[in-house]
Tab-separated table of C-alpha atoms in Angstrom:
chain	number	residue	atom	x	y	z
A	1	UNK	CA	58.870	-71.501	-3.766
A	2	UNK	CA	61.064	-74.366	-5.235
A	3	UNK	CA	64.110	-73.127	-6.564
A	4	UNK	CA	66.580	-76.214	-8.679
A	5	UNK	CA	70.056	-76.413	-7.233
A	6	UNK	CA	70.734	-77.373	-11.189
A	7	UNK	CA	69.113	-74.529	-12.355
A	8	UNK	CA	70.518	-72.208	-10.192
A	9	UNK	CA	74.017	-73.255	-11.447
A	10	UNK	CA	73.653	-72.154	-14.755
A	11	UNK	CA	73.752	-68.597	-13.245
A	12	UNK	CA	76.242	-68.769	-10.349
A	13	UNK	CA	79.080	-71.460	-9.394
A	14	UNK	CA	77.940	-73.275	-6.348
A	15	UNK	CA	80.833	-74.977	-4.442
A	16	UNK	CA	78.865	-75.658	-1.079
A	17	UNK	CA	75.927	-78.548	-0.219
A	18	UNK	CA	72.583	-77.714	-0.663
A	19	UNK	CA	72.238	-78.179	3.324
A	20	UNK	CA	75.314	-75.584	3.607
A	21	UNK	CA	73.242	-73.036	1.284
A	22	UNK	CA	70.064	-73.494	3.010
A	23	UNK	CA	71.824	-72.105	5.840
A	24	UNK	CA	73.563	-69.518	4.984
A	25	UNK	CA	70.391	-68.218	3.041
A	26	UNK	CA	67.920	-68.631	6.075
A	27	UNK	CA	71.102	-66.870	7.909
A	28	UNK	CA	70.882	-64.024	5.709
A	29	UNK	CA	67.124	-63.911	5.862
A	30	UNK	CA	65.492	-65.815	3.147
A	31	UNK	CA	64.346	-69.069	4.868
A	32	UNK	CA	64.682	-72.481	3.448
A	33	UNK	CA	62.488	-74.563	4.788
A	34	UNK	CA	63.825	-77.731	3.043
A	35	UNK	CA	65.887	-79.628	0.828
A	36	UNK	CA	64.173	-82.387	-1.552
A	37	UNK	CA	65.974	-84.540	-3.666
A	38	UNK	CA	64.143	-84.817	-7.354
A	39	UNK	CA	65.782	-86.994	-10.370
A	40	UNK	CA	69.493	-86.232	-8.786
A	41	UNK	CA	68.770	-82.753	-8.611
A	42	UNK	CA	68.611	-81.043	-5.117
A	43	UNK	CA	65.289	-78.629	-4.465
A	44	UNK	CA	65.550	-75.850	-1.614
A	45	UNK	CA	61.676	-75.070	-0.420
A	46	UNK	CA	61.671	-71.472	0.424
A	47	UNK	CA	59.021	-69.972	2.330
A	48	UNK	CA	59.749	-66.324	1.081
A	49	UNK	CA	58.309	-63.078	3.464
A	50	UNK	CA	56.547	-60.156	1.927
A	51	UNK	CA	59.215	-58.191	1.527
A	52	UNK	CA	61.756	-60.819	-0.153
A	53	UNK	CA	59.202	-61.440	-3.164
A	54	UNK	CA	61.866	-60.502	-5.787
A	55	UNK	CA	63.147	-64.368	-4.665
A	56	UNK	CA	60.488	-65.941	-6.859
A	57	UNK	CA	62.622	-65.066	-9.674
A	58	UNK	CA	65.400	-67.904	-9.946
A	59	UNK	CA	67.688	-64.825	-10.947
A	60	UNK	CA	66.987	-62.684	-8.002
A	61	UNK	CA	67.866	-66.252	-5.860
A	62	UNK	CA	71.106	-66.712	-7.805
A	63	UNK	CA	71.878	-62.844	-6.840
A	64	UNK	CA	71.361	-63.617	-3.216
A	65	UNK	CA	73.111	-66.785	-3.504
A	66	UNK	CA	76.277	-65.301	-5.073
A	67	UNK	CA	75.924	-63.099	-2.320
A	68	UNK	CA	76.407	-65.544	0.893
A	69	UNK	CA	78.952	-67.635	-1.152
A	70	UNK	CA	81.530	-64.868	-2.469
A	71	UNK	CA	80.728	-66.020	-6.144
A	72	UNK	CA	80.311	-63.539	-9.109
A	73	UNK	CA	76.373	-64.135	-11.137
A	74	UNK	CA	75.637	-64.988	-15.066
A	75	UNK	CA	72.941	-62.733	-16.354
A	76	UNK	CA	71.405	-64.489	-19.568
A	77	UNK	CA	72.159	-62.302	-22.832
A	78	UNK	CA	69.210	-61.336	-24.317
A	79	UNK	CA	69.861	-60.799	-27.917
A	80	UNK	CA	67.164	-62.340	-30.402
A	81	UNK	CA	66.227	-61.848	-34.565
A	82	UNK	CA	63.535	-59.951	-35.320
A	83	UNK	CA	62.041	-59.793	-38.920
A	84	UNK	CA	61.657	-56.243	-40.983
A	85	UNK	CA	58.351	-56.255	-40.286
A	86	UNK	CA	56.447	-53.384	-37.199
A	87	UNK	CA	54.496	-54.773	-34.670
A	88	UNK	CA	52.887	-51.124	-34.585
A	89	UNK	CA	51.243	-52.263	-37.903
A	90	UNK	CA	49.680	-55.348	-36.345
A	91	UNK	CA	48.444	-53.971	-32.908
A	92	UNK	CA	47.775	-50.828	-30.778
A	93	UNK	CA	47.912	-50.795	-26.907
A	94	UNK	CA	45.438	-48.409	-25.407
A	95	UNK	CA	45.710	-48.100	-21.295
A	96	UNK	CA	42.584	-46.711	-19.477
A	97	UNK	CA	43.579	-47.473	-16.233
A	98	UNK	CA	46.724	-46.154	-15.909
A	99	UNK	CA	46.401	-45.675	-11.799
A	100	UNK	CA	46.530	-49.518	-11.765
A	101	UNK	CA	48.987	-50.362	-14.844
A	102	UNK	CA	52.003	-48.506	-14.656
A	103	UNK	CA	53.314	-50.047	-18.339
A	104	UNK	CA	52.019	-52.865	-20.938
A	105	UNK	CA	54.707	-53.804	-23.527
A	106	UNK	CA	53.345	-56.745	-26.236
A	107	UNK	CA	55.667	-58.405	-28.986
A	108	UNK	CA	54.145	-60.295	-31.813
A	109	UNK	CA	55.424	-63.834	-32.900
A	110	UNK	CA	54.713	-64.924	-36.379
A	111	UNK	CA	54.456	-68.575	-38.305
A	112	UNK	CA	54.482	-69.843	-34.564
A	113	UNK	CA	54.219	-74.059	-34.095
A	114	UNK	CA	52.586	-75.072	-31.215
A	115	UNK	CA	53.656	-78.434	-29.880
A	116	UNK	CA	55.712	-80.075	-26.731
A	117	UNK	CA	58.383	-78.255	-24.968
A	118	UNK	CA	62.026	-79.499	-24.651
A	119	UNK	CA	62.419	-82.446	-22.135
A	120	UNK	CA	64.609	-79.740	-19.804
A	121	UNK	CA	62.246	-77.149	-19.766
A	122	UNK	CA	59.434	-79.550	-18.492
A	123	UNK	CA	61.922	-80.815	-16.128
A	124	UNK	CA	62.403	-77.163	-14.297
A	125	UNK	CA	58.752	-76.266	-14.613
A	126	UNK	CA	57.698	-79.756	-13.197
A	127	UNK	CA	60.476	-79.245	-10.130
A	128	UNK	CA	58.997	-75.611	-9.708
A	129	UNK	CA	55.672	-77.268	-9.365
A	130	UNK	CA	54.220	-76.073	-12.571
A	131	UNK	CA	52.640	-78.595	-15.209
A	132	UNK	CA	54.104	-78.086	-18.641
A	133	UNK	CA	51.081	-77.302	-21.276
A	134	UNK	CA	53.007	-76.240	-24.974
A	135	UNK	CA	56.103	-74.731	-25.931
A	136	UNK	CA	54.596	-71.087	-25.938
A	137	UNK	CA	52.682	-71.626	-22.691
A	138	UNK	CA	55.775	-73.268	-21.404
A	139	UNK	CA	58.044	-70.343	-22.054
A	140	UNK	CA	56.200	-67.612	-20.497
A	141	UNK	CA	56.044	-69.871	-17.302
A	142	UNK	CA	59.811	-70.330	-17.671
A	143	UNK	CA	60.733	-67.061	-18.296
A	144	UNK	CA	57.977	-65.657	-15.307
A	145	UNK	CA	60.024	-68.470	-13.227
A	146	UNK	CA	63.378	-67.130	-14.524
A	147	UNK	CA	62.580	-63.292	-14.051
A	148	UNK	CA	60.107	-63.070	-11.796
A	149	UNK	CA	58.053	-60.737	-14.164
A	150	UNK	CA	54.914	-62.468	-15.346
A	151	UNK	CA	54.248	-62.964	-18.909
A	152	UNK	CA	50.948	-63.981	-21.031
A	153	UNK	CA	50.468	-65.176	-24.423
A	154	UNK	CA	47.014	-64.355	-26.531
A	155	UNK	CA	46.464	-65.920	-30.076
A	156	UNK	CA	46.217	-62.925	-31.989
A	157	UNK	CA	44.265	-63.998	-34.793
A	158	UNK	CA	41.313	-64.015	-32.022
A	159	UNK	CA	41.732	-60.952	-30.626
A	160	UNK	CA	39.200	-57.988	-31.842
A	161	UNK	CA	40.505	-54.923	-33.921
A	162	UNK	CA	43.580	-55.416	-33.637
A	163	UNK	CA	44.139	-53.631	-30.024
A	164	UNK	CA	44.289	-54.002	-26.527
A	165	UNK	CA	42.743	-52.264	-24.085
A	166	UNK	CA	43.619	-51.913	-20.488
A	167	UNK	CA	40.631	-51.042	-18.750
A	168	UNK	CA	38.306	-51.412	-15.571
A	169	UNK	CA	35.437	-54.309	-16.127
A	170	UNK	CA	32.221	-53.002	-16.943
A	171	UNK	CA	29.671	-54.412	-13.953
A	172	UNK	CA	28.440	-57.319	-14.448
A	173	UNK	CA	30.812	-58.095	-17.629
A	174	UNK	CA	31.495	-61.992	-17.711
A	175	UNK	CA	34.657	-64.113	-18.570
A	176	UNK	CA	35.455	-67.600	-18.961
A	177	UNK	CA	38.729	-67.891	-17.656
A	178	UNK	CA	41.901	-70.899	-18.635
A	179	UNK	CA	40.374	-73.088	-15.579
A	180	UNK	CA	37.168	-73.077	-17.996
A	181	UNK	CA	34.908	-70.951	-15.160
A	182	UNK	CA	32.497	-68.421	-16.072
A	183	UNK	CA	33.468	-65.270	-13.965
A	184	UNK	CA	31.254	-62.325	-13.004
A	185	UNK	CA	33.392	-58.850	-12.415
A	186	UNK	CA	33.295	-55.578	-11.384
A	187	UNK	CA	34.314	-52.210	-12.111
A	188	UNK	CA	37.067	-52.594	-9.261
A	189	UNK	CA	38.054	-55.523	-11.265
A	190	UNK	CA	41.251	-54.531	-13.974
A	191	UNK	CA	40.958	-56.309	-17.325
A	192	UNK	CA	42.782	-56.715	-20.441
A	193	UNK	CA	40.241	-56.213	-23.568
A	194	UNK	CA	40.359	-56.137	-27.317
A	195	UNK	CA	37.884	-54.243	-29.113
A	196	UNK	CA	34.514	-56.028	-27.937
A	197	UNK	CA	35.202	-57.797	-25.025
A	198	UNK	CA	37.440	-58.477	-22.119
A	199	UNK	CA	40.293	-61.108	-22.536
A	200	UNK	CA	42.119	-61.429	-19.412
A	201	UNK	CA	41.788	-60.973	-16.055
A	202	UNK	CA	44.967	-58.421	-15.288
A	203	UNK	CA	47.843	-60.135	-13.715
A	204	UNK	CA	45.998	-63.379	-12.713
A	205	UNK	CA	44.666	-65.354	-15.948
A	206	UNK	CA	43.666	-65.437	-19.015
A	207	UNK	CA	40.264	-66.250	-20.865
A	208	UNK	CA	39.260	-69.099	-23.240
A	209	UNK	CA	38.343	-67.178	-25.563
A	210	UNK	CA	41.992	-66.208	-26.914
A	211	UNK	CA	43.887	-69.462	-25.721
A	212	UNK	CA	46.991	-70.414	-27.160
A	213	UNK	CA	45.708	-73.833	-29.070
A	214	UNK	CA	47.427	-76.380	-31.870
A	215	UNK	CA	45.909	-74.237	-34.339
A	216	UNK	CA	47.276	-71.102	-33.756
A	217	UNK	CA	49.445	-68.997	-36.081
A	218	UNK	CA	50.598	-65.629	-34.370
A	219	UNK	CA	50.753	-64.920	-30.679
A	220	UNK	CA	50.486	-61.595	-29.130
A	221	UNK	CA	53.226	-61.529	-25.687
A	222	UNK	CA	52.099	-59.735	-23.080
A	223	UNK	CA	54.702	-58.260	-20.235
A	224	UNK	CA	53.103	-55.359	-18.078
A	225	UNK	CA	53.043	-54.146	-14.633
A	226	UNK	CA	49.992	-53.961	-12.574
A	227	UNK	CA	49.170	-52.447	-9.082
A	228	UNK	CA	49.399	-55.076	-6.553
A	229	UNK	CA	46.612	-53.988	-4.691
A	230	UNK	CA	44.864	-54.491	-8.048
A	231	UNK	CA	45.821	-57.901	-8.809
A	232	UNK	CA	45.235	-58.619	-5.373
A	233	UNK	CA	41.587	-57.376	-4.672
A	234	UNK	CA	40.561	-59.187	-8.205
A	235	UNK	CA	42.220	-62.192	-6.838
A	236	UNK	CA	40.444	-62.437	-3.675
A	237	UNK	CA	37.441	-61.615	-4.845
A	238	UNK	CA	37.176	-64.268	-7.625
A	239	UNK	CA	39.158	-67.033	-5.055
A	240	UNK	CA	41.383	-66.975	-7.631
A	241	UNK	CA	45.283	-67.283	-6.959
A	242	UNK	CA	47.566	-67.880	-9.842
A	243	UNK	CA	51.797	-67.635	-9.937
A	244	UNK	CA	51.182	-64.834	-11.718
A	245	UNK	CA	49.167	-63.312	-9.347
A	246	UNK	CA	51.439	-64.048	-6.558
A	247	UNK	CA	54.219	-62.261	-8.149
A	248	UNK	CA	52.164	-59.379	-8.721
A	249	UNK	CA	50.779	-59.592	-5.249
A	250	UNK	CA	55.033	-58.675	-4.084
A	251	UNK	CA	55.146	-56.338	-6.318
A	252	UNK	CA	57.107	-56.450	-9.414
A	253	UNK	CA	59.831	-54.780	-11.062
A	254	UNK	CA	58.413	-51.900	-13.565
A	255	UNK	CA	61.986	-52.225	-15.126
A	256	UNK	CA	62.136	-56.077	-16.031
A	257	UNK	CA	58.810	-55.908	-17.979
A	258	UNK	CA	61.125	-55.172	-21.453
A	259	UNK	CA	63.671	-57.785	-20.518
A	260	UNK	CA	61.354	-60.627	-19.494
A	261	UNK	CA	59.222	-59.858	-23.405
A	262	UNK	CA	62.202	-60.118	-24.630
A	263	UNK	CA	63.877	-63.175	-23.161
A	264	UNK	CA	60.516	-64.725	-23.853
A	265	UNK	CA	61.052	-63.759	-28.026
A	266	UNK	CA	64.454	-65.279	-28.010
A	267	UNK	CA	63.230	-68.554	-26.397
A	268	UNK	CA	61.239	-68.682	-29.100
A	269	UNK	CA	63.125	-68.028	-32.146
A	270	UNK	CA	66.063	-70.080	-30.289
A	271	UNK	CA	63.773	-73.524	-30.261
A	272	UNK	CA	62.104	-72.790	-33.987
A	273	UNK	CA	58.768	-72.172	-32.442
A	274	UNK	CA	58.424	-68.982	-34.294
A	275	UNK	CA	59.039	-65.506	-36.266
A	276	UNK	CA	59.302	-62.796	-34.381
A	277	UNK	CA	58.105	-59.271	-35.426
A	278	UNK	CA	59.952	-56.753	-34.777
A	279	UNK	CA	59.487	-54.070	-31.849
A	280	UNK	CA	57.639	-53.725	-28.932
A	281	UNK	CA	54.498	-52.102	-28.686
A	282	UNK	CA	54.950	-50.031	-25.122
């Protein structure tokens, strides 16, 4: 992981080097395995263990920072404006699977303009080694970075009958994934569906076929928890390994999937790329 000395002090006062935090994390257990200077900012490389994988969330790292330093941390305030409209009139969430998704909460955004993300954004998704794609894209990478709970976004004007369905793959079902391959699954494979036809691959990537594009109008948010031998088997089976799926892999927090939706919401409404409905559908 590459965690921004910058960005971590928007959530914690650092008053020590990045060398001098480097050790006194590796000290404590979470190993840095380097400091990199990018653009005047300072980046720690962290090679995280299995049982540290909360860490991926910048968050989590400031906790464990404030931690070794004596300093007290700044939790974002999630507070965001919703319209009067109810998401439960736009969308139903059916889960099938419930012994590999423990919870699937969606929020709808509204009137939503695709286009670039701010210049700071791309700056901490380009030092976290992720490539910026479009504001919406951009925020559910920032807020998965942020959080550590993965997020997804679907344009909902292409999903089918209004619903999605977590369910097994039917064998031999077929998806064309973000990285534009055609995928064969399996029933030991978890999916995300809409009426007709699966949409995502749970907890590792999307498909094509309901990709966030300049053209679309209303998204559909996606914040869940899935069973991390789930993600995991699907993963290694398709040679497949996404952020999202490495996060899931650790094991993720059942109780940030609400927080992370709706951090993602108020990114949105905050930088005018949207209307958000209100609810969640959980």
């Amino acid at each position: 992981m590459r965690a921004s000395l910058e960005w971590l002090r928007e959530y914690v006062d650092i008053d020590v080097s990045a060398e001098e935090l480097a050790e006194k994390l590796t000290a404590s257990g979470i190993a840095v395995e380097g400091v990199e200077e990018v653009d005047g900012d300072r980046i720690l490389v962290l090679e995280l263990t299995p049982n540290r994988g909360d860490c991926y969330g910048m968050l989590n790292l400031a906790r464990e920072v404030a931690a070794v330093t004596g300093r007290k941390v700044r939790v974002p305030q999630t507070a965001l404006t919703e319209n009067q409209e109810d998401i439960n009139d736009y969308v139903r969430v059916r889960i099938e699977a419930p012994e590999l998704c423990a919870r699937y909460a969606a929020r709808l955004v509204k009137n939503v303009r695709v286009e670039p993300s701010p210049g700071w954004m791309q700056e901490r998704l380009t030092r976290a080694g992720i490539r910026p794609i479009n504001n919406i894209v951009d925020i559910t990478n920032y807020v998965m970075l942020e959080t550590n709970q993965p997020l997804h976004a679907f344009d909902y004007d292409l999903l089918k009958g209004r619903q999605i369905i977590v369910r097994r793959a039917a064998p031999g079902e077929k998806l064309v994934t973000l990285d534009e391959v055609e995928r064969e699954l399996d029933e030991e494979m978890l999916v995300i569906a809409d009426s007709e036809r699966a949409v995502a691959l749970a907890g590792v990537m999307g498909g094509r076929n309901t990709e966030i594009s300049d053209s679309t109008g209303t998204i559909l948010l996606e914040s869940a928890n899935f069973l991390a031998a789930s993600v995991r088997g699907t993963s290694r089976r398709l040679g497949l390994r996404t952020e999202a799926s490495l996060r899931f892999e650790k094991g993720a927090d059942v109780f940030g999937i609400i927080r992370a939706v709706d951090r993602a919401a108020q990114l949105i409404g905050e930088l005018g790329a949207g209307e958000v409905v209100r609810g969640v559908c959980d």
